[in-house]
GROMACS .gro file of C-alpha atoms in nm:
model
  256
    1MET     CA    1  -0.789  -5.724  -1.517
    2THR     CA    2  -0.961  -6.031  -1.512
    3ASP     CA    3  -1.159  -6.036  -1.166
    4LEU     CA    4  -1.098  -6.442  -1.126
    5HIS     CA    5  -0.967  -6.623  -0.822
    6VAL     CA    6  -0.782  -6.914  -0.965
    7PHE     CA    7  -0.695  -7.093  -0.631
    8GLY     CA    8  -1.024  -6.989  -0.445
    9LYS     CA    9  -1.071  -7.379  -0.329
   10GLN     CA   10  -0.692  -7.425  -0.241
   11ARG     CA   11  -0.743  -7.126  -0.011
   12GLY     CA   12  -1.054  -7.242   0.163
   13LEU     CA   13  -1.259  -6.988   0.000
   14ARG     CA   14  -1.488  -7.174  -0.150
   15THR     CA   15  -1.612  -7.601  -0.203
   16THR     CA   16  -1.571  -7.625  -0.559
   17GLN     CA   17  -1.293  -7.545  -0.799
   18TRP     CA   18  -1.476  -7.293  -0.989
   19GLU     CA   19  -1.745  -7.038  -0.805
   20ARG     CA   20  -2.038  -7.213  -1.041
   21GLU     CA   21  -1.894  -7.496  -1.151
   22ASP     CA   22  -2.206  -7.708  -1.211
   23LYS     CA   23  -2.385  -7.489  -1.463
   24TYR     CA   24  -2.111  -7.282  -1.600
   25GLY     CA   25  -1.782  -7.492  -1.602
   26TRP     CA   26  -1.429  -7.358  -1.564
   27GLY     CA   27  -1.337  -6.991  -1.502
   28ASN     CA   28  -1.663  -6.857  -1.493
   29ASN     CA   29  -1.636  -6.501  -1.365
   30ARG     CA   30  -1.876  -6.197  -1.400
   31GLY     CA   31  -1.641  -5.931  -1.327
   32LEU     CA   32  -1.348  -5.707  -1.442
   33VAL     CA   33  -1.098  -5.472  -1.261
   34LEU     CA   34  -1.040  -5.125  -1.410
   35MET     CA   35  -0.740  -4.954  -1.266
   36LYS     CA   36  -0.575  -4.608  -1.358
   37SER     CA   37  -0.274  -4.418  -1.294
   38LYS     CA   38  -0.094  -4.103  -1.363
   39ASP     CA   39   0.257  -4.212  -1.242
   40LEU     CA   40   0.250  -4.580  -1.262
   41ILE     CA   41   0.288  -4.581  -0.910
   42HIS     CA   42  -0.049  -4.515  -0.719
   43TRP     CA   43  -0.344  -4.669  -0.867
   44THR     CA   44  -0.735  -4.641  -0.834
   45HIS     CA   45  -0.905  -4.985  -0.831
   46THR     CA   46  -1.266  -5.040  -0.928
   47GLU     CA   47  -1.460  -5.371  -0.962
   48VAL     CA   48  -1.718  -5.396  -1.242
   49PHE     CA   49  -1.981  -5.657  -1.277
   50VAL     CA   50  -2.080  -5.710  -1.639
   51ASN     CA   51  -2.403  -5.897  -1.534
   52GLU     CA   52  -2.491  -5.639  -1.309
   53ALA     CA   53  -2.440  -5.364  -1.538
   54PHE     CA   54  -2.625  -5.507  -1.816
   55PRO     CA   55  -2.859  -5.762  -1.701
   56GLU     CA   56  -3.075  -5.764  -1.983
   57ASN     CA   57  -2.849  -5.917  -2.209
   58PHE     CA   58  -2.553  -6.023  -1.978
   59GLY     CA   59  -2.758  -6.143  -1.653
   60GLU     CA   60  -2.639  -6.506  -1.751
   61LEU     CA   61  -2.285  -6.408  -1.830
   62GLY     CA   62  -2.050  -6.756  -1.822
   63CYS     CA   63  -1.730  -6.552  -1.810
   64ALA     CA   64  -1.560  -6.213  -1.860
   65TRP     CA   65  -1.195  -6.258  -1.935
   66ALA     CA   66  -0.854  -6.078  -2.046
   67PRO     CA   67  -0.994  -5.698  -2.080
   68GLN     CA   68  -0.762  -5.461  -2.300
   69THR     CA   69  -0.776  -5.059  -2.329
   70ILE     CA   70  -0.709  -4.848  -2.619
   71TRP     CA   71  -0.801  -4.459  -2.690
   72ASP     CA   72  -1.082  -4.417  -2.943
   73PRO     CA   73  -1.016  -4.102  -3.091
   74SER     CA   74  -1.320  -4.085  -3.295
   75VAL     CA   75  -1.558  -4.075  -2.939
   76GLY     CA   76  -1.302  -3.944  -2.736
   77LYS     CA   77  -1.313  -4.218  -2.480
   78LEU     CA   78  -1.105  -4.535  -2.361
   79MET     CA   79  -1.257  -4.846  -2.522
   80VAL     CA   80  -1.226  -5.169  -2.319
   81TYR     CA   81  -1.229  -5.492  -2.522
   82PHE     CA   82  -1.264  -5.823  -2.418
   83THR     CA   83  -1.391  -6.166  -2.404
   84ILE     CA   84  -1.702  -6.293  -2.292
   85ARG     CA   85  -1.903  -6.611  -2.308
   86GLN     CA   86  -2.240  -6.469  -2.291
   87HIS     CA   87  -2.439  -6.805  -2.195
   88PRO     CA   88  -2.363  -7.113  -2.017
   89ASN     CA   89  -2.165  -7.340  -2.217
   90GLY     CA   90  -2.146  -7.123  -2.497
   91ARG     CA   91  -1.874  -6.990  -2.699
   92THR     CA   92  -1.652  -6.721  -2.607
   93LYS     CA   93  -1.649  -6.400  -2.824
   94LEU     CA   94  -1.466  -6.055  -2.846
   95TYR     CA   95  -1.670  -5.774  -2.750
   96TYR     CA   96  -1.614  -5.396  -2.689
   97SER     CA   97  -1.760  -5.103  -2.457
   98TYR     CA   98  -1.656  -4.753  -2.360
   99ALA     CA   99  -1.568  -4.663  -2.038
  100ASN     CA  100  -1.661  -4.345  -1.831
  101ASP     CA  101  -1.419  -4.058  -1.827
  102ASP     CA  102  -1.320  -4.128  -1.452
  103PHE     CA  103  -1.239  -4.528  -1.550
  104THR     CA  104  -1.478  -4.655  -1.277
  105ALA     CA  105  -1.770  -4.792  -1.510
  106LEU     CA  106  -1.852  -4.933  -1.832
  107GLU     CA  107  -2.099  -4.705  -2.008
  108THR     CA  108  -2.218  -4.860  -2.293
  109GLU     CA  109  -2.356  -5.229  -2.334
  110PRO     CA  110  -2.105  -5.483  -2.477
  111LYS     CA  111  -2.108  -5.550  -2.882
  112LEU     CA  112  -1.936  -5.761  -3.080
  113LEU     CA  113  -1.568  -5.675  -3.229
  114PHE     CA  114  -1.629  -5.935  -3.486
  115GLU     CA  115  -1.829  -6.276  -3.616
  116TYR     CA  116  -1.577  -6.556  -3.647
  117PRO     CA  117  -1.672  -6.766  -3.989
  118ASP     CA  118  -1.680  -7.087  -3.765
  119GLU     CA  119  -1.956  -7.057  -3.509
  120LYS     CA  120  -1.799  -7.356  -3.370
  121ILE     CA  121  -1.483  -7.204  -3.282
  122GLN     CA  122  -1.409  -7.001  -2.944
  123VAL     CA  123  -1.218  -6.666  -2.992
  124LEU     CA  124  -1.059  -6.478  -2.714
  125ASP     CA  125  -0.736  -6.255  -2.590
  126ALA     CA  126  -0.788  -5.967  -2.869
  127ASP     CA  127  -0.521  -5.709  -2.882
  128ILE     CA  128  -0.544  -5.382  -3.083
  129CYS     CA  129  -0.240  -5.203  -3.209
  130PRO     CA  130  -0.269  -4.877  -3.427
  131MET     CA  131  -0.120  -4.901  -3.746
  132PRO     CA  132   0.143  -4.616  -3.912
  133ASP     CA  133  -0.140  -4.547  -4.187
  134GLY     CA  134  -0.420  -4.488  -3.943
  135ARG     CA  135  -0.589  -4.831  -3.942
  136TYR     CA  136  -0.592  -5.114  -3.679
  137PHE     CA  137  -0.426  -5.442  -3.642
  138MET     CA  138  -0.578  -5.661  -3.423
  139THR     CA  139  -0.450  -6.012  -3.286
  140TYR     CA  140  -0.649  -6.232  -3.128
  141VAL     CA  141  -0.662  -6.626  -3.033
  142SER     CA  142  -0.852  -6.879  -3.238
  143GLN     CA  143  -0.900  -7.189  -3.044
  144GLU     CA  144  -0.856  -7.434  -3.306
  145ASN     CA  145  -0.632  -7.749  -3.297
  146PRO     CA  146  -0.389  -7.637  -3.189
  147GLY     CA  147  -0.517  -7.292  -3.061
  148GLY     CA  148  -0.298  -7.015  -3.189
  149ILE     CA  149  -0.261  -6.654  -3.325
  150LYS     CA  150  -0.452  -6.498  -3.611
  151TYR     CA  151  -0.513  -6.153  -3.709
  152MET     CA  152  -0.731  -5.874  -3.861
  153ILE     CA  153  -0.683  -5.539  -4.004
  154SER     CA  154  -0.981  -5.273  -4.005
  155ASP     CA  155  -0.982  -4.870  -4.059
  156ARG     CA  156  -1.241  -4.883  -3.770
  157ILE     CA  157  -1.118  -4.939  -3.415
  158ASN     CA  158  -1.441  -5.160  -3.308
  159ALA     CA  159  -1.513  -5.382  -3.640
  160TYR     CA  160  -1.330  -5.623  -3.832
  161ASN     CA  161  -1.431  -5.856  -4.112
  162ASP     CA  162  -1.051  -5.883  -4.262
  163TYR     CA  163  -1.067  -6.269  -4.175
  164HIS     CA  164  -0.676  -6.430  -4.245
  165HIS     CA  165  -0.676  -6.846  -4.210
  166GLU     CA  166  -0.345  -6.835  -4.128
  167GLN     CA  167  -0.207  -6.840  -3.759
  168ILE     CA  168   0.118  -6.633  -3.743
  169ASP     CA  169   0.232  -6.767  -3.418
  170ALA     CA  170   0.575  -6.996  -3.467
  171GLU     CA  171   0.438  -7.262  -3.237
  172ARG     CA  172   0.315  -7.625  -3.325
  173ASN     CA  173   0.125  -7.642  -2.989
  174GLY     CA  174  -0.125  -7.412  -2.820
  175CYS     CA  175  -0.047  -7.034  -2.729
  176GLU     CA  176  -0.266  -6.708  -2.651
  177ALA     CA  177  -0.284  -6.367  -2.496
  178PRO     CA  178  -0.105  -6.190  -2.788
  179ASN     CA  179   0.029  -5.834  -2.743
  180THR     CA  180   0.185  -5.626  -3.009
  181TRP     CA  181   0.412  -5.307  -2.969
  182LYS     CA  182   0.629  -5.106  -3.189
  183ARG     CA  183   1.001  -5.116  -3.162
  184ILE     CA  184   1.131  -4.755  -3.078
  185GLY     CA  185   1.310  -4.577  -3.358
  186GLU     CA  186   1.249  -4.836  -3.621
  187ASP     CA  187   0.964  -4.957  -3.859
  188LYS     CA  188   0.906  -5.308  -3.701
  189TRP     CA  189   0.652  -5.449  -3.481
  190VAL     CA  190   0.652  -5.731  -3.257
  191VAL     CA  191   0.397  -5.985  -3.141
  192MET     CA  192   0.454  -6.136  -2.815
  193TYR     CA  193   0.221  -6.452  -2.742
  194ASP     CA  194   0.195  -6.657  -2.409
  195ILE     CA  195   0.286  -7.039  -2.498
  196TYR     CA  196   0.084  -7.230  -2.216
  197SER     CA  197   0.130  -7.556  -2.386
  198ILE     CA  198   0.484  -7.612  -2.238
  199ASN     CA  199   0.619  -7.631  -1.897
  200PRO     CA  200   0.751  -7.446  -1.764
  201HIS     CA  201   0.553  -7.152  -1.982
  202ASN     CA  202   0.712  -6.918  -2.197
  203PHE     CA  203   0.655  -6.628  -2.429
  204GLY     CA  204   0.695  -6.660  -2.790
  205PHE     CA  205   0.793  -6.359  -3.043
  206VAL     CA  206   0.754  -6.292  -3.391
  207GLU     CA  207   0.823  -5.949  -3.597
  208THR     CA  208   0.657  -5.784  -3.878
  209THR     CA  209   0.742  -5.459  -4.116
  210ASP     CA  210   0.381  -5.499  -4.287
  211PHE     CA  211   0.157  -5.641  -4.094
  212LYS     CA  212   0.157  -5.931  -4.379
  213THR     CA  213   0.466  -6.130  -4.285
  214PHE     CA  214   0.569  -6.251  -3.984
  215THR     CA  215   0.926  -6.365  -3.869
  216PRO     CA  216   0.986  -6.576  -3.560
  217LEU     CA  217   1.218  -6.450  -3.320
  218GLY     CA  218   1.202  -6.769  -3.080
  219ARG     CA  219   1.138  -6.770  -2.697
  220PHE     CA  220   1.253  -6.582  -2.411
  221ASN     CA  221   1.640  -6.698  -2.344
  222GLU     CA  222   1.638  -6.916  -2.655
  223GLY     CA  223   1.673  -6.648  -2.903
  224VAL     CA  224   1.702  -6.269  -2.930
  225MET     CA  225   1.427  -6.199  -2.662
  226LYS     CA  226   1.614  -6.217  -2.312
  227ALA     CA  227   1.435  -6.248  -1.976
  228THR     CA  228   1.630  -6.142  -1.667
  229ASN     CA  229   1.456  -6.112  -1.390
  230PHE     CA  230   1.132  -6.392  -1.386
  231VAL     CA  231   1.050  -6.748  -1.507
  232SER     CA  232   0.721  -6.912  -1.645
  233PRO     CA  233   0.571  -6.547  -1.723
  234LYS     CA  234   0.180  -6.554  -1.813
  235HIS     CA  235  -0.041  -6.307  -2.038
  236GLY     CA  236   0.251  -6.033  -2.070
  237SER     CA  237   0.213  -5.668  -2.215
  238VAL     CA  238   0.460  -5.419  -2.326
  239ILE     CA  239   0.415  -5.033  -2.317
  240GLN     CA  240   0.673  -4.774  -2.437
  241ILE     CA  241   0.724  -4.535  -2.125
  242THR     CA  242   0.949  -4.190  -2.085
  243LYS     CA  243   1.272  -4.171  -1.984
  244LYS     CA  244   1.161  -3.949  -1.683
  245GLU     CA  245   0.884  -4.237  -1.599
  246ALA     CA  246   1.143  -4.499  -1.615
  247LYS     CA  247   1.354  -4.302  -1.347
  248ARG     CA  248   1.059  -4.215  -1.117
  249LEU     CA  249   0.975  -4.616  -1.086
  250GLU     CA  250   1.331  -4.707  -1.048
  251LYS     CA  251   1.367  -4.446  -0.748
  252TYR     CA  252   1.056  -4.561  -0.608
  253TRP     CA  253   1.071  -4.952  -0.600
  254LYS     CA  254   1.439  -4.908  -0.487
  255LYS     CA  255   1.312  -4.779  -0.152
  256LYS     CA  256   1.077  -5.088  -0.128
   0.00000   0.00000   0.00000
């Protein structure tokens, strides 16, 4: 998770809106939170400060945001990939690092996932999804006008250069935080994204079968996708769980 206290000033924890506001501006956190569970109920919790772990190149870190994890079979480790603003007033870029076996630290210094063709544009919020042919489908945010969802495809989990200019979301205004998952029993993949530019916030969806064409599915409760127990969602993620896992979670939370 992103270790960022958005309401620190309102809660009386600091006098400025952001921790290092004068020099670093908006949302200038330096830490990530790594959590791991064997049952989706009980979790470990570790704070990792990127600037302290890698001071030589990231000691003046502007921000570390929106981490995600994926298993890299080529090295047998969990790869953590996230957004970094390496220097004050710099541009955000996408980096990756490898976690230790206990998922309590980052073992390798962050490296770039890719170089965006326009160095003036910020990129952030990557999501990597395995494809059926062994390649990797990565969606991410390009903060253009408006900011939206783009994609790249690679046969390597940690290196991308297959640039596509077009945005694949179905929005006229800005959106972020894409997440891709496969429909169970179908050769269809859904890309979900956070529409931060509307009030209340909502999620939008597109669907693909070939990772080239993307069919809009609308927003929550405005099309085929339904939300039943929440409103104004932010930065969502969908994973598949087994029926056994689902029953265990239902039993646990019914007691609460």
